[in-house]
Amino acid sequence: MLFIVIEDFTGSDRKEIYRRFRDRGRLKPDELVVHHSWIAADMSRCFLLVEADDVTLLQRWVIEWADLVEFEIVPVAANRDMVAALSGHL
């Protein structure tokens, strides 16, 4: 399943976030696949497209950053997949 993850750095020490990332990496389970990530121009948020078959993989990742980052996790589907799934109802 695909998810858009929004990491919100508001109110956090961004240097500390990037130090941890530099020193320890993403701290995510290996099974959690990060397809793409983008940083807002003001460095206040990071947007990621990730894939996981088990939601607990996301929870294990979030707990590693919960002291510095707020997370919003939104399950998503590609437009073509949604159209195919709904075709019998249209």
Short mmCIF file of C-alpha atoms in Angstrom, two decimals:
data_model
loop_
_atom_site.label_atom_id
_atom_site.label_comp_id
_atom_site.label_asym_id
_atom_site.label_seq_id
_atom_site.Cartn_x
_atom_site.Cartn_y
_atom_site.Cartn_z
CA MET A 1 0.00 0.00 0.00
CA LEU A 2 1.18 3.53 -0.79
CA PHE A 3 1.25 6.40 1.68
CA ILE A 4 2.03 10.09 1.50
CA VAL A 5 3.93 10.95 4.67
CA ILE A 6 4.23 14.56 5.75
CA GLU A 7 6.93 15.18 8.33
CA ASP A 8 6.34 18.51 10.07
CA PHE A 9 9.41 20.10 11.66
CA THR A 10 7.57 23.15 13.07
CA GLY A 11 8.82 23.98 16.54
CA SER A 12 11.71 21.54 16.29
CA ASP A 13 15.44 22.08 15.98
CA ARG A 14 15.95 21.41 12.27
CA LYS A 15 19.70 21.11 12.73
CA GLU A 16 19.12 18.32 15.25
CA ILE A 17 16.80 16.56 12.79
CA TYR A 18 19.42 16.68 10.04
CA ARG A 19 22.23 15.65 12.42
CA ARG A 20 20.26 12.55 13.40
CA PHE A 21 19.49 11.82 9.74
CA ARG A 22 23.17 12.25 8.84
CA ASP A 23 24.41 10.10 11.72
CA ARG A 24 21.74 7.38 11.84
CA GLY A 25 19.86 7.49 8.53
CA ARG A 26 16.07 7.37 8.18
CA LEU A 27 15.71 4.91 11.07
CA LYS A 28 13.01 3.06 9.17
CA PRO A 29 12.45 -0.68 8.96
CA ASP A 30 14.09 -2.18 5.86
CA GLU A 31 10.70 -3.37 4.60
CA LEU A 32 9.39 0.21 4.43
CA VAL A 33 10.20 1.47 0.92
CA VAL A 34 10.74 5.20 0.33
CA HIS A 35 10.05 5.93 -3.34
CA HIS A 36 10.58 9.70 -3.31
CA SER A 37 11.02 12.54 -0.84
CA TRP A 38 10.87 16.31 -1.18
CA ILE A 39 11.75 19.09 1.26
CA ALA A 40 9.75 22.33 1.39
CA ALA A 41 11.76 25.39 0.35
CA ASP A 42 11.67 26.73 3.92
CA MET A 43 12.71 23.30 5.31
CA SER A 44 9.59 23.21 7.51
CA ARG A 45 8.27 19.93 6.11
CA CYS A 46 9.31 16.84 4.22
CA PHE A 47 6.92 15.01 1.87
CA LEU A 48 7.53 11.34 1.14
CA LEU A 49 5.93 8.66 -0.99
CA VAL A 50 6.41 5.37 0.84
CA GLU A 51 5.18 1.82 0.44
CA ALA A 52 4.43 -0.73 3.13
CA ASP A 53 2.37 -3.91 3.32
CA ASP A 54 2.05 -3.58 7.09
CA VAL A 55 1.02 -0.36 8.83
CA THR A 56 3.10 -1.28 11.88
CA LEU A 57 6.20 -0.60 9.77
CA LEU A 58 5.13 3.05 9.65
CA GLN A 59 4.48 3.05 13.39
CA ARG A 60 7.95 1.65 14.09
CA TRP A 61 9.46 4.41 11.95
CA VAL A 62 7.40 7.20 13.54
CA ILE A 63 8.42 6.22 17.08
CA GLU A 64 12.09 6.75 16.17
CA TRP A 65 11.41 10.41 15.33
CA ALA A 66 8.49 11.27 17.63
CA ASP A 67 10.67 13.49 19.85
CA LEU A 68 11.53 15.80 16.92
CA VAL A 69 8.95 15.38 14.14
CA GLU A 70 5.15 15.37 13.82
CA PHE A 71 3.83 12.93 11.22
CA GLU A 72 0.75 12.92 9.03
CA ILE A 73 0.28 9.66 7.13
CA VAL A 74 -2.26 9.45 4.31
CA PRO A 75 -3.04 6.20 2.47
CA VAL A 76 -3.18 6.89 -1.28
CA ALA A 77 -3.85 5.11 -4.57
CA ALA A 78 -2.73 5.96 -8.08
CA ASN A 79 -5.46 7.53 -10.20
CA ARG A 80 -5.37 4.65 -12.70
CA ASP A 81 -5.88 2.13 -9.89
CA MET A 82 -8.80 4.08 -8.44
CA VAL A 83 -10.46 4.40 -11.86
CA ALA A 84 -10.07 0.65 -12.42
CA ALA A 85 -11.50 -0.13 -8.98
CA LEU A 86 -14.51 2.13 -9.54
CA SER A 87 -15.18 1.29 -13.20
CA GLY A 88 -18.02 -1.09 -12.36
CA HIS A 89 -19.74 1.62 -10.32
CA LEU A 90 -19.62 4.41 -12.90
#
